[in-house]
mmCIF file of C-alpha atoms in Angstrom:
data_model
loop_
_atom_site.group_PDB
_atom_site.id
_atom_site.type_symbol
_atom_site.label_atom_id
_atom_site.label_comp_id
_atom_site.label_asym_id
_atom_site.label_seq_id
_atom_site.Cartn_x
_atom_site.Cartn_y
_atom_site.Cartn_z
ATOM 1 C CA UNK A 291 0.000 0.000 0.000
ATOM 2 C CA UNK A 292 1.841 2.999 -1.391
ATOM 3 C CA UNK A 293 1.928 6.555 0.233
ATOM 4 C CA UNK A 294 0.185 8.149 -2.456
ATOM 5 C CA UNK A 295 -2.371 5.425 -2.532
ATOM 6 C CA UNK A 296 -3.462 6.252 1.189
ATOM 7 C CA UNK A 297 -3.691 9.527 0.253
ATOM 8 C CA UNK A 298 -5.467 9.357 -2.724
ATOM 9 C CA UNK A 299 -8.387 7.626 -1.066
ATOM 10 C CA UNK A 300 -7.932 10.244 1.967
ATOM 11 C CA UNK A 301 -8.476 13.397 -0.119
ATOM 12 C CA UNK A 302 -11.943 12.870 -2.463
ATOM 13 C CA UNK A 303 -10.139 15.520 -4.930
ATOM 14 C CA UNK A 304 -6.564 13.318 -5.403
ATOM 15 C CA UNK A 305 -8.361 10.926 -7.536
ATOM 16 C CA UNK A 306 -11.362 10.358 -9.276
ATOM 17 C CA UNK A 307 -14.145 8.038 -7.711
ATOM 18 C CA UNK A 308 -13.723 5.123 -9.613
ATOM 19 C CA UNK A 309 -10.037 5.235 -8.464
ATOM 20 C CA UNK A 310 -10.903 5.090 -4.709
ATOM 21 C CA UNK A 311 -12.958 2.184 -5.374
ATOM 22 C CA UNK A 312 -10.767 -0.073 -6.814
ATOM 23 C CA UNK A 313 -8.282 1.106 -3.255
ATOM 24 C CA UNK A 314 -8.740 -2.022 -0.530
ATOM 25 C CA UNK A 315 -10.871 -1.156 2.816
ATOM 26 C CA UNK A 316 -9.019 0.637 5.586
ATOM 27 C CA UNK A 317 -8.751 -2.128 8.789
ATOM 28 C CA UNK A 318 -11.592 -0.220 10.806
ATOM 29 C CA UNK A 319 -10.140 0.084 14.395
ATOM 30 C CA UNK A 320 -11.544 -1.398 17.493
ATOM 31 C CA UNK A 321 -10.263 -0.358 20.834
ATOM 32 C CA UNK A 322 -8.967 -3.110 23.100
ATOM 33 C CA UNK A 323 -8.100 -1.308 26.154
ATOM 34 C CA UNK A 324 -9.334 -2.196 29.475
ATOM 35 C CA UNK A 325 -11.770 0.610 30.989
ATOM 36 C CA UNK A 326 -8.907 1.439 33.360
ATOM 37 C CA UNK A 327 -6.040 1.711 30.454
ATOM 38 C CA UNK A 328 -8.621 3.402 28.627
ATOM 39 C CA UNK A 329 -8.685 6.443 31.766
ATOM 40 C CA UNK A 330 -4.822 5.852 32.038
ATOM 41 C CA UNK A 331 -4.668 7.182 28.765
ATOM 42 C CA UNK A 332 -6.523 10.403 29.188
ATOM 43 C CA UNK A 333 -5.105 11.436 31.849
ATOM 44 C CA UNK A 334 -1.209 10.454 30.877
ATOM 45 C CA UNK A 335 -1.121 10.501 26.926
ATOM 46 C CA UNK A 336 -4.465 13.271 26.457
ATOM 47 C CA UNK A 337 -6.028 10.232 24.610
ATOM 48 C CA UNK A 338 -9.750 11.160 24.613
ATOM 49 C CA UNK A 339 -11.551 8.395 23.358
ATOM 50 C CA UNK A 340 -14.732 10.738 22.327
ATOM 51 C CA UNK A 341 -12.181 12.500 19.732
ATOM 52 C CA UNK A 342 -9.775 9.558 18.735
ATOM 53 C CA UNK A 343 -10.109 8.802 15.244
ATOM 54 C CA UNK A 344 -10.675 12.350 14.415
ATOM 55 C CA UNK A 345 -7.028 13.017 16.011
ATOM 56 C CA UNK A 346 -5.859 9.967 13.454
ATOM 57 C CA UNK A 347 -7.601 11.547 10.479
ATOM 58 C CA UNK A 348 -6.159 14.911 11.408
ATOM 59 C CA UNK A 349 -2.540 13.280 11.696
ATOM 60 C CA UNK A 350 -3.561 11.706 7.929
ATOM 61 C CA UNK A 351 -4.504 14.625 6.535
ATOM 62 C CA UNK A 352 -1.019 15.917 7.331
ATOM 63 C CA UNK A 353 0.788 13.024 6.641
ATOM 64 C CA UNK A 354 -1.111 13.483 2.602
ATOM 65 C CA UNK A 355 -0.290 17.337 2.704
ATOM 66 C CA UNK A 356 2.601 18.291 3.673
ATOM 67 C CA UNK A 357 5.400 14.679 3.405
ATOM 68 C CA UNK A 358 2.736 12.715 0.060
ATOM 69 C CA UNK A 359 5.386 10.702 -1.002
ATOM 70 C CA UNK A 360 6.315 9.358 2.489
ATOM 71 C CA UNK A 361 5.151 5.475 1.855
ATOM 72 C CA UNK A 362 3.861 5.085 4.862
ATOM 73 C CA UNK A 363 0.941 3.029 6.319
ATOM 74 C CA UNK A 364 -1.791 4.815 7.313
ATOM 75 C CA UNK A 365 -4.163 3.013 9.249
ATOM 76 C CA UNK A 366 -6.245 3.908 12.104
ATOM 77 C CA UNK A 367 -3.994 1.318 14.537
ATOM 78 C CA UNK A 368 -0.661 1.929 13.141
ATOM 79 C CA UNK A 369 -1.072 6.274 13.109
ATOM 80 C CA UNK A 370 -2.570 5.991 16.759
ATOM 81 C CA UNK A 371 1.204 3.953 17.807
ATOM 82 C CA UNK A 372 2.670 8.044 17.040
ATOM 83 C CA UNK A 373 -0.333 9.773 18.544
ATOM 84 C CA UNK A 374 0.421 8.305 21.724
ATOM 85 C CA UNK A 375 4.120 8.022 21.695
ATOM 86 C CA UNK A 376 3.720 11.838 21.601
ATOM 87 C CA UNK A 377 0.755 12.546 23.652
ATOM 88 C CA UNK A 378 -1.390 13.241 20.569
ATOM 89 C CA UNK A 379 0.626 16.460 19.893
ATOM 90 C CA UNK A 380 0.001 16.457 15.815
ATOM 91 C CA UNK A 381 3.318 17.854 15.010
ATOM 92 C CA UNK A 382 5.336 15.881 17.616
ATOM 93 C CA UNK A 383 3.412 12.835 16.328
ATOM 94 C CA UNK A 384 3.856 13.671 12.728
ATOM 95 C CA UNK A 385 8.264 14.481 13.065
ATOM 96 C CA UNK A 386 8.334 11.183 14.889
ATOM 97 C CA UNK A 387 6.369 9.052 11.803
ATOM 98 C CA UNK A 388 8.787 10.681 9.327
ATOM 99 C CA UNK A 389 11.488 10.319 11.728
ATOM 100 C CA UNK A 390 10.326 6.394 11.311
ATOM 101 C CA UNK A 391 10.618 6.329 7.805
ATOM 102 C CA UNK A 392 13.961 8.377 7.761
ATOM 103 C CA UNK A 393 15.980 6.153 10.305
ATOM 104 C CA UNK A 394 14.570 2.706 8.140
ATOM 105 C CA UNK A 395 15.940 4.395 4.535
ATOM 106 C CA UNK A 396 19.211 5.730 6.206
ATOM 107 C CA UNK A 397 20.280 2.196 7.853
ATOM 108 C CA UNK A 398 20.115 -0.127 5.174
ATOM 109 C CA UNK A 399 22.458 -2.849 7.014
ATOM 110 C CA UNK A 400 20.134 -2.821 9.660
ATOM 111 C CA UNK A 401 16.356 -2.849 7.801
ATOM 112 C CA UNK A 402 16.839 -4.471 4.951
ATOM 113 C CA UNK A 403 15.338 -8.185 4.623
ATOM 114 C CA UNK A 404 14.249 -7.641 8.240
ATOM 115 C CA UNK A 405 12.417 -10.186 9.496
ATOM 116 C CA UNK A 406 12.206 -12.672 12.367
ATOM 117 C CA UNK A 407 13.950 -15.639 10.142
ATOM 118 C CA UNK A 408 16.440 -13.504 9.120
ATOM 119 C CA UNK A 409 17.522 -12.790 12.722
ATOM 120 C CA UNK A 410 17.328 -16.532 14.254
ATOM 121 C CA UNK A 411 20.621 -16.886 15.305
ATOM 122 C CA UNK A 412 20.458 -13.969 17.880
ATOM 123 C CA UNK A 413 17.155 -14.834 19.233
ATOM 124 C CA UNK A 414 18.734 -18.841 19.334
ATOM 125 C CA UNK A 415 21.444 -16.771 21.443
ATOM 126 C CA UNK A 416 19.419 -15.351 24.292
ATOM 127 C CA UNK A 417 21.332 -11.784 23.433
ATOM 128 C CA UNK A 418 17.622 -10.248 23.694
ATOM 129 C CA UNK A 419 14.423 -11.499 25.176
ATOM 130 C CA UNK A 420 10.680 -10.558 26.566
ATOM 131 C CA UNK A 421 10.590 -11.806 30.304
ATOM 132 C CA UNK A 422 7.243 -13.996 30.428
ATOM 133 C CA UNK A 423 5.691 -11.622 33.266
ATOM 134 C CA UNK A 424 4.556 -8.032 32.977
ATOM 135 C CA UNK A 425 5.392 -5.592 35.802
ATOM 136 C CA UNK A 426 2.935 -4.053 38.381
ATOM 137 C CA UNK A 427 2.833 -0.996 35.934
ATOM 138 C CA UNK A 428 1.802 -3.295 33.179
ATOM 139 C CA UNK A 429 4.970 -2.791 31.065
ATOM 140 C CA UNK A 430 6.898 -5.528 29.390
ATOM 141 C CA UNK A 431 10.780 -6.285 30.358
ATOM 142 C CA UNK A 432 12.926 -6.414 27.834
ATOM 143 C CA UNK A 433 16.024 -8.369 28.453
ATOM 144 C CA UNK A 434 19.520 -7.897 26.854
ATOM 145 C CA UNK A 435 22.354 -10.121 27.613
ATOM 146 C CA UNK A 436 25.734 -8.803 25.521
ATOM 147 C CA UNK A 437 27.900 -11.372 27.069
ATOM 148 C CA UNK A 438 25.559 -13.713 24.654
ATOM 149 C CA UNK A 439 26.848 -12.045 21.307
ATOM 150 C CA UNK A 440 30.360 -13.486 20.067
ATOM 151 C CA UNK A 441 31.042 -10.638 17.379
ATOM 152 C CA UNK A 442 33.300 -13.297 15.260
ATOM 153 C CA UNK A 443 29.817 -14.612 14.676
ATOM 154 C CA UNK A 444 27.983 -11.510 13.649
ATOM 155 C CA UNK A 445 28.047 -8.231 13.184
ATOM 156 C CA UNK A 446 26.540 -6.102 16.223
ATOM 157 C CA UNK A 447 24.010 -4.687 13.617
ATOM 158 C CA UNK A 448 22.229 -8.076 14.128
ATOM 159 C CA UNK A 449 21.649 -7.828 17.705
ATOM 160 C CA UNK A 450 20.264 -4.101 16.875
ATOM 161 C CA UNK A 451 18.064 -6.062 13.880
ATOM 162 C CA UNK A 452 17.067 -8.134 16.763
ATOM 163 C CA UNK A 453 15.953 -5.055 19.079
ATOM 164 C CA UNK A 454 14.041 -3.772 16.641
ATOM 165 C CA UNK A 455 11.931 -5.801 15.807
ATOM 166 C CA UNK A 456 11.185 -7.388 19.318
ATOM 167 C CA UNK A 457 10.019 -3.532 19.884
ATOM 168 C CA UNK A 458 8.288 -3.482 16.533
ATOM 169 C CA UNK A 459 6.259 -7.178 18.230
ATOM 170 C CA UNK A 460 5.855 -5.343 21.520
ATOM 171 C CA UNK A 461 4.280 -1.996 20.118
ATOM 172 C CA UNK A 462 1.350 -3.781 17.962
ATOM 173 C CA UNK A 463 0.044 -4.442 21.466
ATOM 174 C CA UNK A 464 -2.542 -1.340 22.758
ATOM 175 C CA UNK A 465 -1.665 -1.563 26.028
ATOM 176 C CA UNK A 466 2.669 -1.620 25.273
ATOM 177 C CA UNK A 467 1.329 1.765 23.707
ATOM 178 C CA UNK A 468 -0.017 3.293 26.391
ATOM 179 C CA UNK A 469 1.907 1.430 29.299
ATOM 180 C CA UNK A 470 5.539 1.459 27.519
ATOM 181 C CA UNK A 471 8.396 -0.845 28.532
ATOM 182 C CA UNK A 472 11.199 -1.352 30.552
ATOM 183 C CA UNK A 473 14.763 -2.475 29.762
ATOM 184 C CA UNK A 474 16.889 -4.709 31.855
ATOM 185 C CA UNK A 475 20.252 -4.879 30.210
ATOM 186 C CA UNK A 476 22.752 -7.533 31.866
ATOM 187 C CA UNK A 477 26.425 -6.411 30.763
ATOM 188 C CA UNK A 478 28.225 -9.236 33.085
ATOM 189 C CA UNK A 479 31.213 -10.291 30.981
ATOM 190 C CA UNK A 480 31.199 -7.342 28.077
ATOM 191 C CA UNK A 481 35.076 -6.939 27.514
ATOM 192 C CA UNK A 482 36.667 -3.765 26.001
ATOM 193 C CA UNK A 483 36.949 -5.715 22.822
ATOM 194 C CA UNK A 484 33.511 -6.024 22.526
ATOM 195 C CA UNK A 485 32.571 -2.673 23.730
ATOM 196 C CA UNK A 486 34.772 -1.297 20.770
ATOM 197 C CA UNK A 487 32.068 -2.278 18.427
ATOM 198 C CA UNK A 488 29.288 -0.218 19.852
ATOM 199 C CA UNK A 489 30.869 3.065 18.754
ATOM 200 C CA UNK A 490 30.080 6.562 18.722
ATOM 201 C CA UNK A 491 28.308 6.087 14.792
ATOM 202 C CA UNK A 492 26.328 2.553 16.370
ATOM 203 C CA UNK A 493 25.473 4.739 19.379
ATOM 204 C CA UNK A 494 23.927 7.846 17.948
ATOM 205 C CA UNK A 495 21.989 5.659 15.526
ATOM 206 C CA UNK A 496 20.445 3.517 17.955
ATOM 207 C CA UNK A 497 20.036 6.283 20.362
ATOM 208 C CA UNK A 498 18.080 8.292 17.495
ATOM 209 C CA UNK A 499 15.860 5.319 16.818
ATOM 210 C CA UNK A 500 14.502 4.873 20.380
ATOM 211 C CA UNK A 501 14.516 8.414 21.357
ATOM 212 C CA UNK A 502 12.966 10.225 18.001
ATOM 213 C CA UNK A 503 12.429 7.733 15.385
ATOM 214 C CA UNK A 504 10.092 4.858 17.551
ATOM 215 C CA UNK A 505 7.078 5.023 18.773
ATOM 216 C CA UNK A 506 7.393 3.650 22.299
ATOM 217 C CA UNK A 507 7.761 5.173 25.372
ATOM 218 C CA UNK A 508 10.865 3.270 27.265
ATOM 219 C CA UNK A 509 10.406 4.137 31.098
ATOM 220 C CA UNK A 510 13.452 2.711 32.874
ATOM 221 C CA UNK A 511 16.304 1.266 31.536
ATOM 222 C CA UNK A 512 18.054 -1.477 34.578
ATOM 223 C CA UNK A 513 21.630 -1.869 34.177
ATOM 224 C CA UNK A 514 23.275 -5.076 35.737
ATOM 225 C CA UNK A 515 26.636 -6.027 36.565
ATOM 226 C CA UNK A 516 28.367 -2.805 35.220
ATOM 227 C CA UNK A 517 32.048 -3.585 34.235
ATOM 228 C CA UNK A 518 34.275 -0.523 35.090
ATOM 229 C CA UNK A 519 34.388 -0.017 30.912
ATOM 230 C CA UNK A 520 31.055 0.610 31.105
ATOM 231 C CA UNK A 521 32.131 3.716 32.589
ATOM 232 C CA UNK A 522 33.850 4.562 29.386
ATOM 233 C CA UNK A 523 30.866 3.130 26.918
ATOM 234 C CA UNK A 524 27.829 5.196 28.857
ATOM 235 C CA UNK A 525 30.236 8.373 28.162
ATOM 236 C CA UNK A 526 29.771 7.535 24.675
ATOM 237 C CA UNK A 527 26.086 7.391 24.690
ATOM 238 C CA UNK A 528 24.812 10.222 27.445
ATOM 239 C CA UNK A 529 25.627 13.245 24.740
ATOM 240 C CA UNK A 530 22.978 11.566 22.512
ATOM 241 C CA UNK A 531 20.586 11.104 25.331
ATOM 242 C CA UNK A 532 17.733 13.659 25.919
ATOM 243 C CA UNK A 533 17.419 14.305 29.774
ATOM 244 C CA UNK A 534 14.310 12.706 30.463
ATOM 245 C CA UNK A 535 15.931 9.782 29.297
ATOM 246 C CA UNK A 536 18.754 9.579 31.126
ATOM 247 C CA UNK A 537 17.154 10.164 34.194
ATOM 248 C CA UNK A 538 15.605 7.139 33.433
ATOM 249 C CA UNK A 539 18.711 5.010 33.716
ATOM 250 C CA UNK A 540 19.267 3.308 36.719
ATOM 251 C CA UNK A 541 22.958 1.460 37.442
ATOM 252 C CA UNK A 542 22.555 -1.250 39.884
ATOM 253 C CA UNK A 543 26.193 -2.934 39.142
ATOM 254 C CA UNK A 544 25.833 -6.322 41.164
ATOM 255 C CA UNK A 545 23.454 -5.456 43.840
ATOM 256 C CA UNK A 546 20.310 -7.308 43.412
ATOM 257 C CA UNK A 547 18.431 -5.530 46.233
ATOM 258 C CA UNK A 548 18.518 -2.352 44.473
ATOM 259 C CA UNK A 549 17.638 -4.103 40.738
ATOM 260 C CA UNK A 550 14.385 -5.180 42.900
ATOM 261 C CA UNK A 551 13.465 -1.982 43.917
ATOM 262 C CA UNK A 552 12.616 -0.921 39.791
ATOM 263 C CA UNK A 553 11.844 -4.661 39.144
ATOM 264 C CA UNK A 554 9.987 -6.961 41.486
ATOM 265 C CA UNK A 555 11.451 -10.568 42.172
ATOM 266 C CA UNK A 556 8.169 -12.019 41.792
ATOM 267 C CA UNK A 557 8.404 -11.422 38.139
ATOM 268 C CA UNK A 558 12.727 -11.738 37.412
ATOM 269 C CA UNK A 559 14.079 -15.122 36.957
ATOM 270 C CA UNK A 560 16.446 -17.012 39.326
ATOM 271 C CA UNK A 561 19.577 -15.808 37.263
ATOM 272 C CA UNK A 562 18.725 -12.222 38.572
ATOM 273 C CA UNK A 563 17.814 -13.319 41.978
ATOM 274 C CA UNK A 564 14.238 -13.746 40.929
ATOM 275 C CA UNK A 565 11.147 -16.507 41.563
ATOM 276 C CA UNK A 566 9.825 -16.949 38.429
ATOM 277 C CA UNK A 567 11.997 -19.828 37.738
ATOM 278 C CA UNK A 568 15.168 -20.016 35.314
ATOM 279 C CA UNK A 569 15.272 -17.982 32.408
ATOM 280 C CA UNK A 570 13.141 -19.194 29.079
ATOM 281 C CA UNK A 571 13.829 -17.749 25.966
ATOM 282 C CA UNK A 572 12.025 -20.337 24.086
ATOM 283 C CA UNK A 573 8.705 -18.399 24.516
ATOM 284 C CA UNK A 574 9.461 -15.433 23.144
ATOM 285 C CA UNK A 575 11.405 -16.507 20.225
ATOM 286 C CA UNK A 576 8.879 -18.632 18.841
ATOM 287 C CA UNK A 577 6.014 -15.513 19.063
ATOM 288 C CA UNK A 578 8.453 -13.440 17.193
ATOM 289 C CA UNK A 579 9.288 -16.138 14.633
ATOM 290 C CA UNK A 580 5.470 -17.067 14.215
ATOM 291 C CA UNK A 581 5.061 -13.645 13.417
ATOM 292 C CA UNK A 582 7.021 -13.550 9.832
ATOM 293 C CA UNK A 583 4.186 -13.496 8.108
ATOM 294 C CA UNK A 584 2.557 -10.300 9.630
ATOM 295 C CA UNK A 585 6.109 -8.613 9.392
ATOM 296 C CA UNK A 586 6.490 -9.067 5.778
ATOM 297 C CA UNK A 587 2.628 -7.851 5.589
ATOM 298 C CA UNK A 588 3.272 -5.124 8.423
ATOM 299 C CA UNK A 589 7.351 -3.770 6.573
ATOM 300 C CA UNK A 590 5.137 -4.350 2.797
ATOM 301 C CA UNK A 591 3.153 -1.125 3.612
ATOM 302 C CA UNK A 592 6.545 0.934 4.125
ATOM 303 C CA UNK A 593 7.547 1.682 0.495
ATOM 304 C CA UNK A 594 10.535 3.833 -0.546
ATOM 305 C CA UNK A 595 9.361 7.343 -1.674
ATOM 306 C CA UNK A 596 8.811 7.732 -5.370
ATOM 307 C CA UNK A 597 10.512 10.965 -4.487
ATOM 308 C CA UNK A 598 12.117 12.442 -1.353
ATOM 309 C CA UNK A 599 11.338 16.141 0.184
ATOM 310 C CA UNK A 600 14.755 17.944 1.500
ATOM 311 C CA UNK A 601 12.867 18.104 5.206
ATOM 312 C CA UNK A 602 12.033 14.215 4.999
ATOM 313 C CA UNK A 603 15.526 13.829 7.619
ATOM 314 C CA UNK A 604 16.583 13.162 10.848
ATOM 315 C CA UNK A 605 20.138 14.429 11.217
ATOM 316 C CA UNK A 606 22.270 15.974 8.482
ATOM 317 C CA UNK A 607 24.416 13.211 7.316
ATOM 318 C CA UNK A 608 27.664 14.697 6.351
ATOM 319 C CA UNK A 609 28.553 16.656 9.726
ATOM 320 C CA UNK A 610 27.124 13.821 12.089
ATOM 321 C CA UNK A 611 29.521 11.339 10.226
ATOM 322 C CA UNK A 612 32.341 13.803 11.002
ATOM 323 C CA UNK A 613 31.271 14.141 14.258
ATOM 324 C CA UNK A 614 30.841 10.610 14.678
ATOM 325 C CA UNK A 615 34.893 9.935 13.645
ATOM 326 C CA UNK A 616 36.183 12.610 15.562
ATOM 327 C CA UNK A 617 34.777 10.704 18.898
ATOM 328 C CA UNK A 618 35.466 7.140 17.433
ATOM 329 C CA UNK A 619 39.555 8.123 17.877
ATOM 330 C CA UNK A 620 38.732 9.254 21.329
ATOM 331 C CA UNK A 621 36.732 6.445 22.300
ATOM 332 C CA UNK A 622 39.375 3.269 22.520
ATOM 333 C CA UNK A 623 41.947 5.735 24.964
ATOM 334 C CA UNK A 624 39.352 6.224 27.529
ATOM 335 C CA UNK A 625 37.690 2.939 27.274
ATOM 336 C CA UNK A 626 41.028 1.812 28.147
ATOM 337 C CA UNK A 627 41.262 4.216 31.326
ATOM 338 C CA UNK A 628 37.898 2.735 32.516
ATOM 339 C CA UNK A 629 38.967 -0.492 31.701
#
């Protein structure tokens, strides 16, 4: 379903009549939120349920005026996942759905062929995983082990493949939407070696995915069993961070009593001094890997632009690549100071 498709059938005067007709039915949405999500929502996100899908037809209508060529789905369900990530501010919502589309077209290594087959070896590795159990807050834990990635295997743009599309799973869920997530990243074992690969070019990439080009709110990110480098490797990535995010990061290093204050044992697994039993990736990886087909139906919808406008970016590419290189020679000499 192209960009100028949705539009056409979204502006009566973009096509003839006959033309819309032949255009397949928009999914109608249905809301699944609980009554108590549902007030959660109003009062957090400024979701009113009364004006909802004239806030997503206002977002569409803006979407076909001012960026046509995007290529972007434009369904009800899929426009409401910006809407919400940005507290249904239209322009907010709007930068971060062409921020989408920008960080997909500018990271080819990383979104091209993606899908859930494509990535098997790094789910078969346990480097990321959903924990079975949802927190009291209702938000999904999403668990990253580096110590499972041996980089003579892979490049590290799998395990970011990986990421992304265990957040692209979580997100077609309502209440992921309007509850968000939290990270528990485990970095027992990461050696400066394998640090060196998450550079300052990796980092402000990733960073500018989750922070302006997703549409999921992240609300604590649990780090576990620090190494001194990561001293060094959280230097690289706080200048990226906005500072509501990294407020949000919590370092517990190998103190399990404070890693229980964010995340209750009840719901951790024995390996973080949990009850919920060993840890079981096995779950998870076979929803994501059942889910190739709606991927392939989901990433079909995002088309290249039959032609790009000169605002359609997220960061200027020339000077952020400088930038980028002038911190890379910086980076190895302090890691090695931490380390």
């Amino acid at each position: 379903m192209s960009g100028d498709s949705d539009c056409a059938r979204t502006s009566p005067s973009a096509g003839s009549a006959s033309d819309a007709e032949l255009l397949p039915a928009r999914p109608r949405y249905e809301c699944s939120l609980s009554p108590e999500l549902v007030t959660k929502a109003r009062e957090e996100l400024q979701e009113k349920p009364e004006w909802r899908l004239r806030d997503v037809q206002a977002l569409r209508d803006m979407v076909c005026k001012d960026h046509p060529y995007l290529g972007t789905c434009l369904d009800d369900a899929f426009l409401l996942r910006f809407l919400r990530a940005r507290k249904f501010d239209y322009d907010r919502a709007l930068q971060l759905l062409v921020n989408y589309h920008t960080c997909r077209r500018s990271w080819p290594e990383v979104f091209n062929n993606l899908r859930p087959s494509a990535i098997k070896a790094v789910l078969e590795s346990g480097f990321v995983t959903v924990l079975p159990r949802l927190d009291p807050q209702g938000r999904h834990v999403v668990c990253i082990r580096p110590d499972r990635w041996t980089p003579s295997n892979y490049p590290i743009t799998e395990n970011i493949r990986a990421i992304y599309l265990t957040l692209e799973k979580l997100i077609q869920s309502e209440e992921t939407q309007v509850n968000g997530i939290v990270i528990l990243a485990d970095y027992k074992g990461v050696s400066l070696s394998k640090a060196s690969h998450f550079g300052p070019f990796v980092a402000k990439k990733v960073i500018g995915i989750l922070q302006d080009g997703f549409p999921i709110r992240i609300k604590a990110v649990n780090i576990i069993n620090e190494p001194r480098i990561f001293k060094g490797i959280f230097a690289i990535i706080k200048p990226f961070l906005k500072e509501k995010i990294a407020n949000r990061f919590f370092l517990h290093g190998g103190d399990l009593n404070s890693l229980h204050q964010n995340i209750p044992p009840v719901i951790l697994p024995e390996e973080y001094g949990g009850t919920a039993g060993k840890l079981d990736i096995s779950a998870w990886n076979e929803l994501l890997l059942a889910s190739e087909e709606d991927f392939l139906h989901d990433f079909s919808q995002l088309l290249l632009p039959s032609d790009s406008s000169p605002h359609d970016t997220l960061v200027s590419g020339d000077a952020d690549e400088k930038q980028c290189d002038e911190s890379l020679r910086g980076m190895k000499p302090q890691l090695y100071y931490c380390y």
